[in-house]
Short mmCIF file of C-alpha atoms in Angstrom, two decimals:
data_model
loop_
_atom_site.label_atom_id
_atom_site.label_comp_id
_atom_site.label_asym_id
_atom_site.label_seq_id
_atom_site.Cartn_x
_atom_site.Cartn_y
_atom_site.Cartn_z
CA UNK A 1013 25.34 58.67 132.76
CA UNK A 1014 28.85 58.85 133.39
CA UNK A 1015 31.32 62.11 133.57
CA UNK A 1016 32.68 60.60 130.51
CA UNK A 1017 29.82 60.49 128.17
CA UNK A 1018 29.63 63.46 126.01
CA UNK A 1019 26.71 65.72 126.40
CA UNK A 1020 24.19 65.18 124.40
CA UNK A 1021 24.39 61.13 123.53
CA UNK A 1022 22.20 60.05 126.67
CA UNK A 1023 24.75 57.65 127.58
CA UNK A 1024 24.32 56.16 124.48
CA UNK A 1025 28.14 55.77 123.92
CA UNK A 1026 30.85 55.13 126.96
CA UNK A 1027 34.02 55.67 126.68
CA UNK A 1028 36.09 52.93 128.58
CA UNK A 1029 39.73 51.49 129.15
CA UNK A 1030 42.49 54.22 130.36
CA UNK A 1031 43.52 55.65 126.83
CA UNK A 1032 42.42 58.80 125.88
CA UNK A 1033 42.68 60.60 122.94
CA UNK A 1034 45.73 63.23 122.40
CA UNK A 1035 46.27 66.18 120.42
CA UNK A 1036 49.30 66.06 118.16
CA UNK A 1037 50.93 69.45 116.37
CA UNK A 1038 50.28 68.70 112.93
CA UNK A 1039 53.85 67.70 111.32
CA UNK A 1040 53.59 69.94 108.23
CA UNK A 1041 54.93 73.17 110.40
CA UNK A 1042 57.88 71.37 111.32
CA UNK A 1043 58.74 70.53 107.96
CA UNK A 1044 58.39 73.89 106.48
CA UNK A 1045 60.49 75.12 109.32
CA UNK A 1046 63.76 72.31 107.78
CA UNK A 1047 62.85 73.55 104.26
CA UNK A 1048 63.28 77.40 105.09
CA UNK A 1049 66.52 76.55 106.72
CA UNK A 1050 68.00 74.30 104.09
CA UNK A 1051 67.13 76.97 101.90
CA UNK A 1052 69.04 79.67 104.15
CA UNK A 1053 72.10 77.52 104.10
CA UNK A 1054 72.07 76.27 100.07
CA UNK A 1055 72.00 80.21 99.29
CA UNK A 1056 75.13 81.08 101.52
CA UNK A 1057 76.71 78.46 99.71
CA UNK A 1058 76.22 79.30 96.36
CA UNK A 1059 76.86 83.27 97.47
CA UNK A 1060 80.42 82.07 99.10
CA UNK A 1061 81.48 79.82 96.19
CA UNK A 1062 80.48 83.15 93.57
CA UNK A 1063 82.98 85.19 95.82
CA UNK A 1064 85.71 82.95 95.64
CA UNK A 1065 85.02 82.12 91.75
CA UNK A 1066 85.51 85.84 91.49
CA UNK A 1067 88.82 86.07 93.60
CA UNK A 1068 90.49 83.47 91.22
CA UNK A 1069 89.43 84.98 87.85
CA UNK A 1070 90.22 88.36 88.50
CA UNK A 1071 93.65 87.91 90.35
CA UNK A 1072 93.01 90.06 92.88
CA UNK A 1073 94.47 93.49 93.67
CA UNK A 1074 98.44 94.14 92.76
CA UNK A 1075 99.07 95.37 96.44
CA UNK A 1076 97.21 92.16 97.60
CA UNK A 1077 99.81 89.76 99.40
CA UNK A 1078 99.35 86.22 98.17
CA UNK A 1079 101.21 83.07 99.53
CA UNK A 1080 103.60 81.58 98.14
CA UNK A 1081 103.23 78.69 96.26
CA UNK A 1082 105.84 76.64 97.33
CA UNK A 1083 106.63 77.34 101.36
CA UNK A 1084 104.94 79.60 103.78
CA UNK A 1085 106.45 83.20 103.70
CA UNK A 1086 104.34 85.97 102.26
CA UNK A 1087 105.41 87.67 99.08
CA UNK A 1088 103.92 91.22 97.25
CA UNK A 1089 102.45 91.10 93.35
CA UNK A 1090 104.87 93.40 91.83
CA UNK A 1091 103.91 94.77 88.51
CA UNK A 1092 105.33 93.32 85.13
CA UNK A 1093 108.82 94.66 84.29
CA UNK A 1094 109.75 96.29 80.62
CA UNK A 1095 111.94 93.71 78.73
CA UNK A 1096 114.38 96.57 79.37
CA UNK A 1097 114.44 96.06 82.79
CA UNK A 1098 114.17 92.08 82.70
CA UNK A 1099 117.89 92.76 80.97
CA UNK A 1100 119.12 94.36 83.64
CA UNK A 1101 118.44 92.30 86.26
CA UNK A 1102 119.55 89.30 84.51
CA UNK A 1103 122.90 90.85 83.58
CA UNK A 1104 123.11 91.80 87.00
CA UNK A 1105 122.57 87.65 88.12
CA UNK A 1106 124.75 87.07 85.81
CA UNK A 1107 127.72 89.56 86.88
CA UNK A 1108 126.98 88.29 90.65
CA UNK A 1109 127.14 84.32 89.63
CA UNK A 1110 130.62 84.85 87.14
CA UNK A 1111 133.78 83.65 88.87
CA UNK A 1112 135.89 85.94 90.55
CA UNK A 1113 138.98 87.56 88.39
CA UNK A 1114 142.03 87.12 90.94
CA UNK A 1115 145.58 87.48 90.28
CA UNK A 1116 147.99 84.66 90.89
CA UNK A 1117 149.95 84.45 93.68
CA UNK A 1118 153.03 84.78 91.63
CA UNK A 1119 151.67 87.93 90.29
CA UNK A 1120 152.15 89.72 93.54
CA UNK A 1121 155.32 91.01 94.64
CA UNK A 1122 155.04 91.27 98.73
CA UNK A 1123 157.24 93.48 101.09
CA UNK A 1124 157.60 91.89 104.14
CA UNK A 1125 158.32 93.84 106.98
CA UNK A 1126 158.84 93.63 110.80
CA UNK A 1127 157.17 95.66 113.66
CA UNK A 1128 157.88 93.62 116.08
CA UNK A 1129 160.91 92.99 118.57
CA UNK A 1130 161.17 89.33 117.53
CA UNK A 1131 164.03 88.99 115.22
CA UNK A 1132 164.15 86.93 111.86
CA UNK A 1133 160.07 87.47 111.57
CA UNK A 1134 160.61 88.81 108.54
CA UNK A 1135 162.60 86.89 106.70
CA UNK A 1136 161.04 83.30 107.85
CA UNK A 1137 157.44 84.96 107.00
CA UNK A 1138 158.92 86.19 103.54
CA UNK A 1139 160.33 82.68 102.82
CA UNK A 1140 157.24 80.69 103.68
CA UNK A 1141 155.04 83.24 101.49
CA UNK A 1142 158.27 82.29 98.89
CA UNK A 1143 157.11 78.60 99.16
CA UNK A 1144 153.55 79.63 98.73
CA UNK A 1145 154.27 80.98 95.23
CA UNK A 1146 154.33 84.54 96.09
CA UNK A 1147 156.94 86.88 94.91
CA UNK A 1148 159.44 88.44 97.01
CA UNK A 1149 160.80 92.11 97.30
CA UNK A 1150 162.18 93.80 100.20
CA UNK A 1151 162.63 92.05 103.83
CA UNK A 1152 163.00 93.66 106.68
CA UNK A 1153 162.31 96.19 110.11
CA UNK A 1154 158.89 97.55 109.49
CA UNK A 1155 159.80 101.81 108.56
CA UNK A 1156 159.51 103.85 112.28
CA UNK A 1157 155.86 105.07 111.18
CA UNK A 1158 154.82 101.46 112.22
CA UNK A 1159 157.48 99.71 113.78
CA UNK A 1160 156.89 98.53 117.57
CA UNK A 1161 153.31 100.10 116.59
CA UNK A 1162 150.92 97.39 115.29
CA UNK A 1163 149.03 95.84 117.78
CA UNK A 1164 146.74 93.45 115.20
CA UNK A 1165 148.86 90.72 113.53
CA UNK A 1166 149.67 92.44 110.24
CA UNK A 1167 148.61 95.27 108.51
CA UNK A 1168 148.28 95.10 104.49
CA UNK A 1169 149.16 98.35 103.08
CA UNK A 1170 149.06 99.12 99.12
CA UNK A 1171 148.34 101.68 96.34
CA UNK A 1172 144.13 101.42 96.09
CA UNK A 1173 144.19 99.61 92.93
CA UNK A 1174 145.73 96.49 95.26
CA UNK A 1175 142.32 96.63 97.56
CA UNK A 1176 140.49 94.47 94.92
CA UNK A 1177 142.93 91.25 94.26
CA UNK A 1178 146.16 91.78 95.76
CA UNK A 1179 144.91 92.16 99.29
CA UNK A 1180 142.27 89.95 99.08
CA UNK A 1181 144.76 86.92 98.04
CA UNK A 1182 147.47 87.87 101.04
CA UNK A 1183 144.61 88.07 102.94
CA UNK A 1184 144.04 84.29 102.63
CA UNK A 1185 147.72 83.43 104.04
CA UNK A 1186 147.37 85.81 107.29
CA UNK A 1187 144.16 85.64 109.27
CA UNK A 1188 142.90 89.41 111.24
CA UNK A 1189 145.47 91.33 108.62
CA UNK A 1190 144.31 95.01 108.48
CA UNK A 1191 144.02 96.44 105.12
CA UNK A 1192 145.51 100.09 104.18
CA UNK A 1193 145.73 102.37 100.78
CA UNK A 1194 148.64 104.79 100.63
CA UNK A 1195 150.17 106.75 97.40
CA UNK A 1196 152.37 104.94 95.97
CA UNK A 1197 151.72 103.93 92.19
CA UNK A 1198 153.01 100.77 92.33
CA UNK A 1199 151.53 97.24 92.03
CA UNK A 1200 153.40 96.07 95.22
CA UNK A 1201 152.39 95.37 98.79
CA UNK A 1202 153.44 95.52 102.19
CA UNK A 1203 153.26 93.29 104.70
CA UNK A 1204 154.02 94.50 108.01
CA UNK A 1205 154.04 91.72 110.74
CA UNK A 1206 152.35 93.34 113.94
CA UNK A 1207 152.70 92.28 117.68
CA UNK A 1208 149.73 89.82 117.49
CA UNK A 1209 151.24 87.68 114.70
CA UNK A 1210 151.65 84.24 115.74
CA UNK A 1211 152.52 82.15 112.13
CA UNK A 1212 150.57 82.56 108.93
CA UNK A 1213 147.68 80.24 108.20
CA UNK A 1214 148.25 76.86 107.04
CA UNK A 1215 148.84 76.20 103.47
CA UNK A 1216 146.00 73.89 102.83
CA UNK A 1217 143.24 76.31 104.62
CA UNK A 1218 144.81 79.18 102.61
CA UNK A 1219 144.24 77.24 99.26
CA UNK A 1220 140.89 76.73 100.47
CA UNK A 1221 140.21 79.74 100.78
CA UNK A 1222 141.26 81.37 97.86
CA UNK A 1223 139.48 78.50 95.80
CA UNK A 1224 136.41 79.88 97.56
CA UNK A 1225 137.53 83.89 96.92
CA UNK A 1226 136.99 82.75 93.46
CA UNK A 1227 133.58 80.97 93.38
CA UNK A 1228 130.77 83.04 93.81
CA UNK A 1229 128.35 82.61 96.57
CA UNK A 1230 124.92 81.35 95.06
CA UNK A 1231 122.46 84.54 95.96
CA UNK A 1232 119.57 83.50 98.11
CA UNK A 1233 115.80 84.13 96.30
CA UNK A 1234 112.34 84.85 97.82
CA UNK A 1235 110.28 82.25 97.12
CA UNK A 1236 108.46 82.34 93.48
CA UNK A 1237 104.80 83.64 94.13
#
């Protein structure tokens, strides 16, 4: 009887050839083991989709930041204005955005004076600004309070009512012109030619820029969230 032969058959049966049988794990384990983790991942799923259902529906907290909708900076929710206060702040938009009020150069009478050592300053400055449309008063030596004094290349001096117009249109014809208020009550201005004055600004940059003294500068806005 061989080794082979399983007790108890008397060699009735022989196993031959070089296969022998094998033990297999039984393949319903490993399918369970797939099912429990399909499962696992089908529930996160579902739980992470409820979450983000719930984000969009309830719009989140006000002190939330959300993105903006168009471009990448961050904005902050801010709670809805009163119609009250939507009126403001359009009136205000609207007060930035309106055109300028200035006067005309021919509205402006201009002193021109000279603190300087260079003779006939002031009367070739007074008859260019002449040319330019601006009115004409006194010419002359700048009084002693300035004269031989003024470093800059002109200073612009005025009752305060002439800081919001008159200076800012003389301003256009003399670049680096200091601004100053004194008492007087009247709508004239000085212009007193300092040491640093080399010739007034051309005509076409000073039309320029009074064109752009008199259109607004469009406000810049946060992007809409």
């Amino acid at each position: 009887m061989s080794m082979l032969t399983p007790p108890g058959m008397g060699g009735k049966y022989r196993i031959t050839g070089n296969r022998y049988p094998r033990m297999r794990r039984p393949r319903g384990r490993r399918r369970l083991v797939f099912a429990a983790m399909g499962t696992v991942v089908a529930l996160g799923l579902v739980g992470w989709g409820t979450l983000q259902l719930i984000d969009v529906f309830s719009g989140g907290d006000d002190d939330k930041t959300v993105r903006a909708a168009r471009g990448t900076a961050d904005c902050k929710r801010e709670p809805a204005k009163g119609q009250g206060q939507n009126k403001a702040d359009k009136a205000a938009r609207t007060a930035q955005q309106a055109p300028k009020s200035l006067p005309k150069p021919a509205e402006i009478t201009v002193n021109v004076y000279n603190a300087t050592p260079r003779t006939g300053l002031a009367k070739d400055t007074a008859d260019e600004l002449r040319k330019r449309g601006f009115k004409i008063g006194k010419v002359g030596n700048a009084p002693a309070a300035y004269d031989k004094k003024v470093k800059t290349p002109g200073i612009l001096l005025g009752a305060p009512a002439a800081t919001d117009g008159p200076f800012d249109v003389l301003a256009t014809q003399l670049a680096g012109a200091q601004t100053k208020n004194d008492a007087r009550s009247g709508k004239d201005v000085d212009l007193i030619i300092g040491t640093a004055f080399k010739d007034l600004v051309k005509e076409k940059d000073a039309v320029k820029a009074m064109a752009a003294l008199a259109t607004p500068k469009p406000s810049s806005s946060a992007p809409t969230c």
